[in-house]
Amino acid sequence: MTDNLYPDLLTAKKIWEEGFNRRCLNTVFKAREEYVFHTIGIAEMARKIALRTGYLNPEKAYVLGLLHDYGKKYDERAEGIFHVRAGYEEMMNMGYSDVARICLTHSFPSPDFDDKDYTSYKPEWLTWAHDCLKDVVYDDYDRLIQFCDIHFEALNIVSIDERIKGICRRYGLKIEQLKNLRDNAFRLKAYFDKKCGGDVYELLNISVVK
Ligand SMILES: [Fe+2]
């Protein structure tokens, strides 16, 4: 991954639309609605944080957020296609290696992740991801999209702990089982608090439910 490429905003929106139309073939209305909320919401959140940092490119952040889940044009379960790999490979084929990279890294806040934290992924998918990630050194765009991604729960933007509770409810898990996910999320929050010169939740209007 040596290139440094991502599409301009107009091209990115066309690619997003193509992915969305493909997704509409295999999903119900609710899933489409959530996909729109999630991808556009992350794009906007990433742009806002990038602007505040003063050094990240807001348009690049928006484009990466918009296309990070491009691989979800396929139904991961029904079609047996790993969205991370599909997004990565299709973006590489288009020549957008910066986006390909985000399609890969957004799901793995820790590059040497523990397979046990990814029970919904097939072992061969994880083997592929380990292999791809072994030479990747995360940059602030990787961290930015990982950070934004953790705050989206259906049609809401929520705090880290609310999101963790949501995952626990959905999959019948205990909070302790998501310790790595939670620790990584708080590590990223502390990182962006620092880069933004204050509590990033104030910028994003996220309230923490006590
Ligand atoms: Fe996502």
mmCIF file with all atom_site columns, C-alpha atoms and ligand atoms in Angstrom:
data_model
loop_
_atom_site.group_PDB
_atom_site.id
_atom_site.type_symbol
_atom_site.label_atom_id
_atom_site.label_alt_id
_atom_site.label_comp_id
_atom_site.label_asym_id
_atom_site.label_entity_id
_atom_site.label_seq_id
_atom_site.pdbx_PDB_ins_code
_atom_site.Cartn_x
_atom_site.Cartn_y
_atom_site.Cartn_z
_atom_site.occupancy
_atom_site.B_iso_or_equiv
_atom_site.pdbx_formal_charge
_atom_site.auth_seq_id
_atom_site.auth_comp_id
_atom_site.auth_asym_id
_atom_site.auth_atom_id
_atom_site.pdbx_PDB_model_num
ATOM   1   C  CA . MET A 1 1   ? 0.000   0.000   0.000  1.00 0.00 ? 1   MET A CA 1
ATOM   2   C  CA . THR A 1 2   ? 2.326   2.682   -1.189 1.00 0.00 ? 2   THR A CA 1
ATOM   3   C  CA . ASP A 1 3   ? -0.004  4.880   -3.200 1.00 0.00 ? 3   ASP A CA 1
ATOM   4   C  CA . ASN A 1 4   ? -1.768  7.761   -1.618 1.00 0.00 ? 4   ASN A CA 1
ATOM   5   C  CA . LEU A 1 5   ? -5.075  7.864   -3.366 1.00 0.00 ? 5   LEU A CA 1
ATOM   6   C  CA . TYR A 1 6   ? -8.714  8.550   -2.739 1.00 0.00 ? 6   TYR A CA 1
ATOM   7   C  CA . PRO A 1 7   ? -11.479 9.861   -5.016 1.00 0.00 ? 7   PRO A CA 1
ATOM   8   C  CA . ASP A 1 8   ? -12.699 13.445  -5.062 1.00 0.00 ? 8   ASP A CA 1
ATOM   9   C  CA . LEU A 1 9   ? -15.998 14.169  -3.349 1.00 0.00 ? 9   LEU A CA 1
ATOM   10  C  CA . LEU A 1 10  ? -18.187 13.884  -6.429 1.00 0.00 ? 10  LEU A CA 1
ATOM   11  C  CA . THR A 1 11  ? -16.631 10.580  -7.508 1.00 0.00 ? 11  THR A CA 1
ATOM   12  C  CA . ALA A 1 12  ? -16.850 9.273   -3.938 1.00 0.00 ? 12  ALA A CA 1
ATOM   13  C  CA . LYS A 1 13  ? -20.577 10.030  -3.847 1.00 0.00 ? 13  LYS A CA 1
ATOM   14  C  CA . LYS A 1 14  ? -21.096 8.174   -7.138 1.00 0.00 ? 14  LYS A CA 1
ATOM   15  C  CA . ILE A 1 15  ? -19.197 5.148   -5.820 1.00 0.00 ? 15  ILE A CA 1
ATOM   16  C  CA . TRP A 1 16  ? -21.224 5.304   -2.596 1.00 0.00 ? 16  TRP A CA 1
ATOM   17  C  CA . GLU A 1 17  ? -24.457 5.376   -4.594 1.00 0.00 ? 17  GLU A CA 1
ATOM   18  C  CA . GLU A 1 18  ? -23.424 2.381   -6.679 1.00 0.00 ? 18  GLU A CA 1
ATOM   19  C  CA . GLY A 1 19  ? -22.664 0.471   -3.458 1.00 0.00 ? 19  GLY A CA 1
ATOM   20  C  CA . PHE A 1 20  ? -25.946 1.552   -1.920 1.00 0.00 ? 20  PHE A CA 1
ATOM   21  C  CA . ASN A 1 21  ? -27.938 0.428   -4.975 1.00 0.00 ? 21  ASN A CA 1
ATOM   22  C  CA . ARG A 1 22  ? -26.241 -2.978  -4.814 1.00 0.00 ? 22  ARG A CA 1
ATOM   23  C  CA . ARG A 1 23  ? -27.044 -3.196  -1.127 1.00 0.00 ? 23  ARG A CA 1
ATOM   24  C  CA . CYS A 1 24  ? -30.688 -2.419  -1.822 1.00 0.00 ? 24  CYS A CA 1
ATOM   25  C  CA . LEU A 1 25  ? -30.934 -5.648  -3.818 1.00 0.00 ? 25  LEU A CA 1
ATOM   26  C  CA . ASN A 1 26  ? -30.344 -7.800  -0.776 1.00 0.00 ? 26  ASN A CA 1
ATOM   27  C  CA . THR A 1 27  ? -31.549 -5.889  2.282  1.00 0.00 ? 27  THR A CA 1
ATOM   28  C  CA . VAL A 1 28  ? -34.764 -4.777  3.917  1.00 0.00 ? 28  VAL A CA 1
ATOM   29  C  CA . PHE A 1 29  ? -35.672 -1.101  4.334  1.00 0.00 ? 29  PHE A CA 1
ATOM   30  C  CA . LYS A 1 30  ? -34.379 -0.853  7.922  1.00 0.00 ? 30  LYS A CA 1
ATOM   31  C  CA . ALA A 1 31  ? -30.900 -2.061  6.949  1.00 0.00 ? 31  ALA A CA 1
ATOM   32  C  CA . ARG A 1 32  ? -30.757 0.420   4.079  1.00 0.00 ? 32  ARG A CA 1
ATOM   33  C  CA . GLU A 1 33  ? -31.818 3.254   6.332  1.00 0.00 ? 33  GLU A CA 1
ATOM   34  C  CA . GLU A 1 34  ? -29.152 2.333   8.881  1.00 0.00 ? 34  GLU A CA 1
ATOM   35  C  CA . TYR A 1 35  ? -26.509 2.074   6.168  1.00 0.00 ? 35  TYR A CA 1
ATOM   36  C  CA . VAL A 1 36  ? -27.274 5.607   4.972  1.00 0.00 ? 36  VAL A CA 1
ATOM   37  C  CA . PHE A 1 37  ? -27.271 6.965   8.538  1.00 0.00 ? 37  PHE A CA 1
ATOM   38  C  CA . HIS A 1 38  ? -24.066 5.107   9.406  1.00 0.00 ? 38  HIS A CA 1
ATOM   39  C  CA . THR A 1 39  ? -21.960 5.946   6.355  1.00 0.00 ? 39  THR A CA 1
ATOM   40  C  CA . ILE A 1 40  ? -23.028 9.562   5.918  1.00 0.00 ? 40  ILE A CA 1
ATOM   41  C  CA . GLY A 1 41  ? -22.960 10.086  9.690  1.00 0.00 ? 41  GLY A CA 1
ATOM   42  C  CA . ILE A 1 42  ? -19.407 8.788   9.958  1.00 0.00 ? 42  ILE A CA 1
ATOM   43  C  CA . ALA A 1 43  ? -18.327 10.896  6.992  1.00 0.00 ? 43  ALA A CA 1
ATOM   44  C  CA . GLU A 1 44  ? -19.714 14.028  8.671  1.00 0.00 ? 44  GLU A CA 1
ATOM   45  C  CA . MET A 1 45  ? -18.276 13.155  12.070 1.00 0.00 ? 45  MET A CA 1
ATOM   46  C  CA . ALA A 1 46  ? -14.851 12.463  10.577 1.00 0.00 ? 46  ALA A CA 1
ATOM   47  C  CA . ARG A 1 47  ? -14.903 15.766  8.693  1.00 0.00 ? 47  ARG A CA 1
ATOM   48  C  CA . LYS A 1 48  ? -15.836 17.676  11.847 1.00 0.00 ? 48  LYS A CA 1
ATOM   49  C  CA . ILE A 1 49  ? -13.010 16.154  13.884 1.00 0.00 ? 49  ILE A CA 1
ATOM   50  C  CA . ALA A 1 50  ? -10.522 16.598  11.034 1.00 0.00 ? 50  ALA A CA 1
ATOM   51  C  CA . LEU A 1 51  ? -11.398 20.277  10.827 1.00 0.00 ? 51  LEU A CA 1
ATOM   52  C  CA . ARG A 1 52  ? -10.928 20.732  14.562 1.00 0.00 ? 52  ARG A CA 1
ATOM   53  C  CA . THR A 1 53  ? -7.507  19.057  14.579 1.00 0.00 ? 53  THR A CA 1
ATOM   54  C  CA . GLY A 1 54  ? -6.252  21.655  12.139 1.00 0.00 ? 54  GLY A CA 1
ATOM   55  C  CA . TYR A 1 55  ? -3.974  19.206  10.338 1.00 0.00 ? 55  TYR A CA 1
ATOM   56  C  CA . LEU A 1 56  ? -6.173  16.396  8.971  1.00 0.00 ? 56  LEU A CA 1
ATOM   57  C  CA . ASN A 1 57  ? -7.750  17.006  5.562  1.00 0.00 ? 57  ASN A CA 1
ATOM   58  C  CA . PRO A 1 58  ? -11.543 17.385  6.079  1.00 0.00 ? 58  PRO A CA 1
ATOM   59  C  CA . GLU A 1 59  ? -12.477 16.279  2.557  1.00 0.00 ? 59  GLU A CA 1
ATOM   60  C  CA . LYS A 1 60  ? -10.278 13.198  2.755  1.00 0.00 ? 60  LYS A CA 1
ATOM   61  C  CA . ALA A 1 61  ? -11.802 12.372  6.155  1.00 0.00 ? 61  ALA A CA 1
ATOM   62  C  CA . TYR A 1 62  ? -15.316 12.696  4.695  1.00 0.00 ? 62  TYR A CA 1
ATOM   63  C  CA . VAL A 1 63  ? -14.544 10.480  1.691  1.00 0.00 ? 63  VAL A CA 1
ATOM   64  C  CA . LEU A 1 64  ? -12.919 7.794   3.862  1.00 0.00 ? 64  LEU A CA 1
ATOM   65  C  CA . GLY A 1 65  ? -15.878 7.819   6.247  1.00 0.00 ? 65  GLY A CA 1
ATOM   66  C  CA . LEU A 1 66  ? -18.379 7.625   3.421  1.00 0.00 ? 66  LEU A CA 1
ATOM   67  C  CA . LEU A 1 67  ? -16.710 4.614   1.789  1.00 0.00 ? 67  LEU A CA 1
ATOM   68  C  CA . HIS A 1 68  ? -15.307 2.689   4.781  1.00 0.00 ? 68  HIS A CA 1
ATOM   69  C  CA . ASP A 1 69  ? -18.163 0.156   4.638  1.00 0.00 ? 69  ASP A CA 1
ATOM   70  C  CA . TYR A 1 70  ? -18.306 -0.032  0.840  1.00 0.00 ? 70  TYR A CA 1
ATOM   71  C  CA . GLY A 1 71  ? -17.950 -3.840  1.152  1.00 0.00 ? 71  GLY A CA 1
ATOM   72  C  CA . LYS A 1 72  ? -21.353 -3.912  2.828  1.00 0.00 ? 72  LYS A CA 1
ATOM   73  C  CA . LYS A 1 73  ? -22.854 -3.581  -0.627 1.00 0.00 ? 73  LYS A CA 1
ATOM   74  C  CA . TYR A 1 74  ? -22.946 -7.373  -0.199 1.00 0.00 ? 74  TYR A CA 1
ATOM   75  C  CA . ASP A 1 75  ? -24.847 -9.145  2.523  1.00 0.00 ? 75  ASP A CA 1
ATOM   76  C  CA . GLU A 1 76  ? -22.015 -10.533 4.631  1.00 0.00 ? 76  GLU A CA 1
ATOM   77  C  CA . ARG A 1 77  ? -24.026 -13.418 6.034  1.00 0.00 ? 77  ARG A CA 1
ATOM   78  C  CA . ALA A 1 78  ? -26.383 -14.350 3.199  1.00 0.00 ? 78  ALA A CA 1
ATOM   79  C  CA . GLU A 1 79  ? -23.736 -14.017 0.488  1.00 0.00 ? 79  GLU A CA 1
ATOM   80  C  CA . GLY A 1 80  ? -20.806 -15.187 2.634  1.00 0.00 ? 80  GLY A CA 1
ATOM   81  C  CA . ILE A 1 81  ? -18.695 -12.212 1.543  1.00 0.00 ? 81  ILE A CA 1
ATOM   82  C  CA . PHE A 1 82  ? -16.434 -10.558 4.140  1.00 0.00 ? 82  PHE A CA 1
ATOM   83  C  CA . HIS A 1 83  ? -17.236 -6.840  3.836  1.00 0.00 ? 83  HIS A CA 1
ATOM   84  C  CA . VAL A 1 84  ? -13.731 -5.825  4.897  1.00 0.00 ? 84  VAL A CA 1
ATOM   85  C  CA . ARG A 1 85  ? -12.093 -7.868  2.165  1.00 0.00 ? 85  ARG A CA 1
ATOM   86  C  CA . ALA A 1 86  ? -14.653 -6.969  -0.518 1.00 0.00 ? 86  ALA A CA 1
ATOM   87  C  CA . GLY A 1 87  ? -14.225 -3.249  0.219  1.00 0.00 ? 87  GLY A CA 1
ATOM   88  C  CA . TYR A 1 88  ? -10.442 -3.530  0.312  1.00 0.00 ? 88  TYR A CA 1
ATOM   89  C  CA . GLU A 1 89  ? -10.141 -5.436  -2.960 1.00 0.00 ? 89  GLU A CA 1
ATOM   90  C  CA . GLU A 1 90  ? -12.650 -3.385  -4.917 1.00 0.00 ? 90  GLU A CA 1
ATOM   91  C  CA . MET A 1 91  ? -11.072 -0.101  -3.815 1.00 0.00 ? 91  MET A CA 1
ATOM   92  C  CA . MET A 1 92  ? -7.610  -1.407  -4.735 1.00 0.00 ? 92  MET A CA 1
ATOM   93  C  CA . ASN A 1 93  ? -8.964  -2.351  -8.175 1.00 0.00 ? 93  ASN A CA 1
ATOM   94  C  CA . MET A 1 94  ? -10.274 1.187   -8.597 1.00 0.00 ? 94  MET A CA 1
ATOM   95  C  CA . GLY A 1 95  ? -6.837  2.515   -7.637 1.00 0.00 ? 95  GLY A CA 1
ATOM   96  C  CA . TYR A 1 96  ? -7.992  4.116   -4.371 1.00 0.00 ? 96  TYR A CA 1
ATOM   97  C  CA . SER A 1 97  ? -5.499  2.600   -1.986 1.00 0.00 ? 97  SER A CA 1
ATOM   98  C  CA . ASP A 1 98  ? -6.231  5.103   0.814  1.00 0.00 ? 98  ASP A CA 1
ATOM   99  C  CA . VAL A 1 99  ? -9.848  3.987   0.870  1.00 0.00 ? 99  VAL A CA 1
ATOM   100 C  CA . ALA A 1 100 ? -8.871  0.315   0.528  1.00 0.00 ? 100 ALA A CA 1
ATOM   101 C  CA . ARG A 1 101 ? -6.728  0.737   3.602  1.00 0.00 ? 101 ARG A CA 1
ATOM   102 C  CA . ILE A 1 102 ? -9.634  2.166   5.603  1.00 0.00 ? 102 ILE A CA 1
ATOM   103 C  CA . CYS A 1 103 ? -11.947 -0.646  4.441  1.00 0.00 ? 103 CYS A CA 1
ATOM   104 C  CA . LEU A 1 104 ? -9.377  -2.947  6.036  1.00 0.00 ? 104 LEU A CA 1
ATOM   105 C  CA . THR A 1 105 ? -8.339  -1.061  9.176  1.00 0.00 ? 105 THR A CA 1
ATOM   106 C  CA . HIS A 1 106 ? -11.706 0.305   10.350 1.00 0.00 ? 106 HIS A CA 1
ATOM   107 C  CA . SER A 1 107 ? -12.731 -3.059  11.796 1.00 0.00 ? 107 SER A CA 1
ATOM   108 C  CA . PHE A 1 108 ? -9.461  -3.643  13.658 1.00 0.00 ? 108 PHE A CA 1
ATOM   109 C  CA . PRO A 1 109 ? -8.529  -0.879  16.128 1.00 0.00 ? 109 PRO A CA 1
ATOM   110 C  CA . SER A 1 110 ? -5.710  -3.148  17.220 1.00 0.00 ? 110 SER A CA 1
ATOM   111 C  CA . PRO A 1 111 ? -3.625  -4.470  14.273 1.00 0.00 ? 111 PRO A CA 1
ATOM   112 C  CA . ASP A 1 112 ? -2.581  -7.544  16.266 1.00 0.00 ? 112 ASP A CA 1
ATOM   113 C  CA . PHE A 1 113 ? -6.172  -8.253  17.270 1.00 0.00 ? 113 PHE A CA 1
ATOM   114 C  CA . ASP A 1 114 ? -7.302  -11.309 19.162 1.00 0.00 ? 114 ASP A CA 1
ATOM   115 C  CA . ASP A 1 115 ? -9.549  -13.617 17.079 1.00 0.00 ? 115 ASP A CA 1
ATOM   116 C  CA . LYS A 1 116 ? -11.692 -14.168 20.168 1.00 0.00 ? 116 LYS A CA 1
ATOM   117 C  CA . ASP A 1 117 ? -12.920 -10.578 19.855 1.00 0.00 ? 117 ASP A CA 1
ATOM   118 C  CA . TYR A 1 118 ? -14.381 -11.304 16.425 1.00 0.00 ? 118 TYR A CA 1
ATOM   119 C  CA . THR A 1 119 ? -16.774 -14.169 16.948 1.00 0.00 ? 119 THR A CA 1
ATOM   120 C  CA . SER A 1 120 ? -19.038 -13.203 14.052 1.00 0.00 ? 120 SER A CA 1
ATOM   121 C  CA . TYR A 1 121 ? -16.209 -13.435 11.487 1.00 0.00 ? 121 TYR A CA 1
ATOM   122 C  CA . LYS A 1 122 ? -15.149 -16.705 9.846  1.00 0.00 ? 122 LYS A CA 1
ATOM   123 C  CA . PRO A 1 123 ? -11.638 -17.957 10.784 1.00 0.00 ? 123 PRO A CA 1
ATOM   124 C  CA . GLU A 1 124 ? -10.424 -17.633 7.167  1.00 0.00 ? 124 GLU A CA 1
ATOM   125 C  CA . TRP A 1 125 ? -11.559 -13.997 7.101  1.00 0.00 ? 125 TRP A CA 1
ATOM   126 C  CA . LEU A 1 126 ? -9.484  -13.319 10.205 1.00 0.00 ? 126 LEU A CA 1
ATOM   127 C  CA . THR A 1 127 ? -6.455  -15.125 8.762  1.00 0.00 ? 127 THR A CA 1
ATOM   128 C  CA . TRP A 1 128 ? -6.706  -12.888 5.700  1.00 0.00 ? 128 TRP A CA 1
ATOM   129 C  CA . ALA A 1 129 ? -6.970  -9.769  7.888  1.00 0.00 ? 129 ALA A CA 1
ATOM   130 C  CA . HIS A 1 130 ? -3.954  -10.761 10.043 1.00 0.00 ? 130 HIS A CA 1
ATOM   131 C  CA . ASP A 1 131 ? -1.931  -11.239 6.910  1.00 0.00 ? 131 ASP A CA 1
ATOM   132 C  CA . CYS A 1 132 ? -2.930  -7.886  5.381  1.00 0.00 ? 132 CYS A CA 1
ATOM   133 C  CA . LEU A 1 133 ? -2.391  -5.959  8.606  1.00 0.00 ? 133 LEU A CA 1
ATOM   134 C  CA . LYS A 1 134 ? 1.033   -7.300  9.462  1.00 0.00 ? 134 LYS A CA 1
ATOM   135 C  CA . ASP A 1 135 ? 2.904   -4.527  7.627  1.00 0.00 ? 135 ASP A CA 1
ATOM   136 C  CA . VAL A 1 136 ? 0.436   -1.696  8.249  1.00 0.00 ? 136 VAL A CA 1
ATOM   137 C  CA . VAL A 1 137 ? 1.359   1.106   10.640 1.00 0.00 ? 137 VAL A CA 1
ATOM   138 C  CA . TYR A 1 138 ? -1.832  2.967   11.537 1.00 0.00 ? 138 TYR A CA 1
ATOM   139 C  CA . ASP A 1 139 ? -2.031  6.662   10.822 1.00 0.00 ? 139 ASP A CA 1
ATOM   140 C  CA . ASP A 1 140 ? -4.487  9.268   12.098 1.00 0.00 ? 140 ASP A CA 1
ATOM   141 C  CA . TYR A 1 141 ? -7.000  8.585   9.322  1.00 0.00 ? 141 TYR A CA 1
ATOM   142 C  CA . ASP A 1 142 ? -7.152  4.917   10.359 1.00 0.00 ? 142 ASP A CA 1
ATOM   143 C  CA . ARG A 1 143 ? -7.649  6.008   13.973 1.00 0.00 ? 143 ARG A CA 1
ATOM   144 C  CA . LEU A 1 144 ? -10.224 8.617   12.999 1.00 0.00 ? 144 LEU A CA 1
ATOM   145 C  CA . ILE A 1 145 ? -12.555 6.216   11.180 1.00 0.00 ? 145 ILE A CA 1
ATOM   146 C  CA . GLN A 1 146 ? -12.125 3.555   13.876 1.00 0.00 ? 146 GLN A CA 1
ATOM   147 C  CA . PHE A 1 147 ? -13.065 6.147   16.461 1.00 0.00 ? 147 PHE A CA 1
ATOM   148 C  CA . CYS A 1 148 ? -16.122 7.409   14.567 1.00 0.00 ? 148 CYS A CA 1
ATOM   149 C  CA . ASP A 1 149 ? -17.324 3.864   13.808 1.00 0.00 ? 149 ASP A CA 1
ATOM   150 C  CA . ILE A 1 150 ? -17.712 2.942   17.469 1.00 0.00 ? 150 ILE A CA 1
ATOM   151 C  CA . HIS A 1 151 ? -20.350 5.640   18.057 1.00 0.00 ? 151 HIS A CA 1
ATOM   152 C  CA . PHE A 1 152 ? -23.051 4.467   15.694 1.00 0.00 ? 152 PHE A CA 1
ATOM   153 C  CA . GLU A 1 153 ? -25.840 2.311   17.025 1.00 0.00 ? 153 GLU A CA 1
ATOM   154 C  CA . ALA A 1 154 ? -28.731 1.789   14.578 1.00 0.00 ? 154 ALA A CA 1
ATOM   155 C  CA . LEU A 1 155 ? -30.127 5.283   13.955 1.00 0.00 ? 155 LEU A CA 1
ATOM   156 C  CA . ASN A 1 156 ? -28.404 6.920   16.905 1.00 0.00 ? 156 ASN A CA 1
ATOM   157 C  CA . ILE A 1 157 ? -25.039 8.416   17.722 1.00 0.00 ? 157 ILE A CA 1
ATOM   158 C  CA . VAL A 1 158 ? -24.096 7.236   21.197 1.00 0.00 ? 158 VAL A CA 1
ATOM   159 C  CA . SER A 1 159 ? -21.213 7.202   23.679 1.00 0.00 ? 159 SER A CA 1
ATOM   160 C  CA . ILE A 1 160 ? -18.746 4.312   23.770 1.00 0.00 ? 160 ILE A CA 1
ATOM   161 C  CA . ASP A 1 161 ? -20.410 2.678   26.768 1.00 0.00 ? 161 ASP A CA 1
ATOM   162 C  CA . GLU A 1 162 ? -23.885 2.938   25.244 1.00 0.00 ? 162 GLU A CA 1
ATOM   163 C  CA . ARG A 1 163 ? -22.597 1.273   22.096 1.00 0.00 ? 163 ARG A CA 1
ATOM   164 C  CA . ILE A 1 164 ? -20.901 -1.507  24.083 1.00 0.00 ? 164 ILE A CA 1
ATOM   165 C  CA . LYS A 1 165 ? -24.175 -2.131  25.941 1.00 0.00 ? 165 LYS A CA 1
ATOM   166 C  CA . GLY A 1 166 ? -25.988 -2.276  22.588 1.00 0.00 ? 166 GLY A CA 1
ATOM   167 C  CA . ILE A 1 167 ? -23.605 -4.944  21.250 1.00 0.00 ? 167 ILE A CA 1
ATOM   168 C  CA . CYS A 1 168 ? -23.982 -6.937  24.475 1.00 0.00 ? 168 CYS A CA 1
ATOM   169 C  CA . ARG A 1 169 ? -27.773 -6.837  24.150 1.00 0.00 ? 169 ARG A CA 1
ATOM   170 C  CA . ARG A 1 170 ? -27.726 -7.881  20.485 1.00 0.00 ? 170 ARG A CA 1
ATOM   171 C  CA . TYR A 1 171 ? -25.322 -10.785 20.828 1.00 0.00 ? 171 TYR A CA 1
ATOM   172 C  CA . GLY A 1 172 ? -26.090 -11.828 24.394 1.00 0.00 ? 172 GLY A CA 1
ATOM   173 C  CA . LEU A 1 173 ? -22.567 -10.983 25.566 1.00 0.00 ? 173 LEU A CA 1
ATOM   174 C  CA . LYS A 1 174 ? -21.213 -9.766  28.885 1.00 0.00 ? 174 LYS A CA 1
ATOM   175 C  CA . ILE A 1 175 ? -19.437 -6.391  29.079 1.00 0.00 ? 175 ILE A CA 1
ATOM   176 C  CA . GLU A 1 176 ? -16.196 -8.119  30.174 1.00 0.00 ? 176 GLU A CA 1
ATOM   177 C  CA . GLN A 1 177 ? -16.138 -9.982  26.844 1.00 0.00 ? 177 GLN A CA 1
ATOM   178 C  CA . LEU A 1 178 ? -15.831 -6.654  25.073 1.00 0.00 ? 178 LEU A CA 1
ATOM   179 C  CA . LYS A 1 179 ? -13.010 -5.345  27.247 1.00 0.00 ? 179 LYS A CA 1
ATOM   180 C  CA . ASN A 1 180 ? -10.536 -5.014  24.355 1.00 0.00 ? 180 ASN A CA 1
ATOM   181 C  CA . LEU A 1 181 ? -13.069 -3.207  22.202 1.00 0.00 ? 181 LEU A CA 1
ATOM   182 C  CA . ARG A 1 182 ? -13.910 -0.833  25.041 1.00 0.00 ? 182 ARG A CA 1
ATOM   183 C  CA . ASP A 1 183 ? -10.257 -0.206  25.980 1.00 0.00 ? 183 ASP A CA 1
ATOM   184 C  CA . ASN A 1 184 ? -9.352  0.522   22.370 1.00 0.00 ? 184 ASN A CA 1
ATOM   185 C  CA . ALA A 1 185 ? -12.305 2.871   22.011 1.00 0.00 ? 185 ALA A CA 1
ATOM   186 C  CA . PHE A 1 186 ? -11.325 4.863   25.113 1.00 0.00 ? 186 PHE A CA 1
ATOM   187 C  CA . ARG A 1 187 ? -7.702  4.940   23.958 1.00 0.00 ? 187 ARG A CA 1
ATOM   188 C  CA . LEU A 1 188 ? -8.888  6.480   20.680 1.00 0.00 ? 188 LEU A CA 1
ATOM   189 C  CA . LYS A 1 189 ? -11.113 8.939   22.494 1.00 0.00 ? 189 LYS A CA 1
ATOM   190 C  CA . ALA A 1 190 ? -8.215  10.136  24.659 1.00 0.00 ? 190 ALA A CA 1
ATOM   191 C  CA . TYR A 1 191 ? -6.136  10.467  21.491 1.00 0.00 ? 191 TYR A CA 1
ATOM   192 C  CA . PHE A 1 192 ? -8.689  12.652  19.700 1.00 0.00 ? 192 PHE A CA 1
ATOM   193 C  CA . ASP A 1 193 ? -9.499  14.663  22.844 1.00 0.00 ? 193 ASP A CA 1
ATOM   194 C  CA . LYS A 1 194 ? -5.844  15.640  22.792 1.00 0.00 ? 194 LYS A CA 1
ATOM   195 C  CA . LYS A 1 195 ? -5.734  16.327  19.050 1.00 0.00 ? 195 LYS A CA 1
ATOM   196 C  CA . CYS A 1 196 ? -8.887  18.463  19.318 1.00 0.00 ? 196 CYS A CA 1
ATOM   197 C  CA . GLY A 1 197 ? -7.686  20.346  22.387 1.00 0.00 ? 197 GLY A CA 1
ATOM   198 C  CA . GLY A 1 198 ? -10.654 19.337  24.570 1.00 0.00 ? 198 GLY A CA 1
ATOM   199 C  CA . ASP A 1 199 ? -13.436 16.804  24.986 1.00 0.00 ? 199 ASP A CA 1
ATOM   200 C  CA . VAL A 1 200 ? -14.290 15.605  21.482 1.00 0.00 ? 200 VAL A CA 1
ATOM   201 C  CA . TYR A 1 201 ? -17.797 14.676  22.744 1.00 0.00 ? 201 TYR A CA 1
ATOM   202 C  CA . GLU A 1 202 ? -18.550 18.389  23.177 1.00 0.00 ? 202 GLU A CA 1
ATOM   203 C  CA . LEU A 1 203 ? -17.720 18.964  19.543 1.00 0.00 ? 203 LEU A CA 1
ATOM   204 C  CA . LEU A 1 204 ? -19.908 16.004  18.522 1.00 0.00 ? 204 LEU A CA 1
ATOM   205 C  CA . ASN A 1 205 ? -22.758 16.718  20.967 1.00 0.00 ? 205 ASN A CA 1
ATOM   206 C  CA . ILE A 1 206 ? -22.525 13.242  22.446 1.00 0.00 ? 206 ILE A CA 1
ATOM   207 C  CA . SER A 1 207 ? -23.779 13.014  26.001 1.00 0.00 ? 207 SER A CA 1
ATOM   208 C  CA . VAL A 1 208 ? -22.616 10.355  28.392 1.00 0.00 ? 208 VAL A CA 1
ATOM   209 C  CA . VAL A 1 209 ? -25.491 8.623   30.186 1.00 0.00 ? 209 VAL A CA 1
ATOM   210 C  CA . LYS A 1 210 ? -24.511 8.065   33.821 1.00 0.00 ? 210 LYS A CA 1
HETATM 211 FE FE . FE  B 2 .   ? -18.842 1.138   9.797  1.00 0.00 ? 1   FE  B FE 1
#
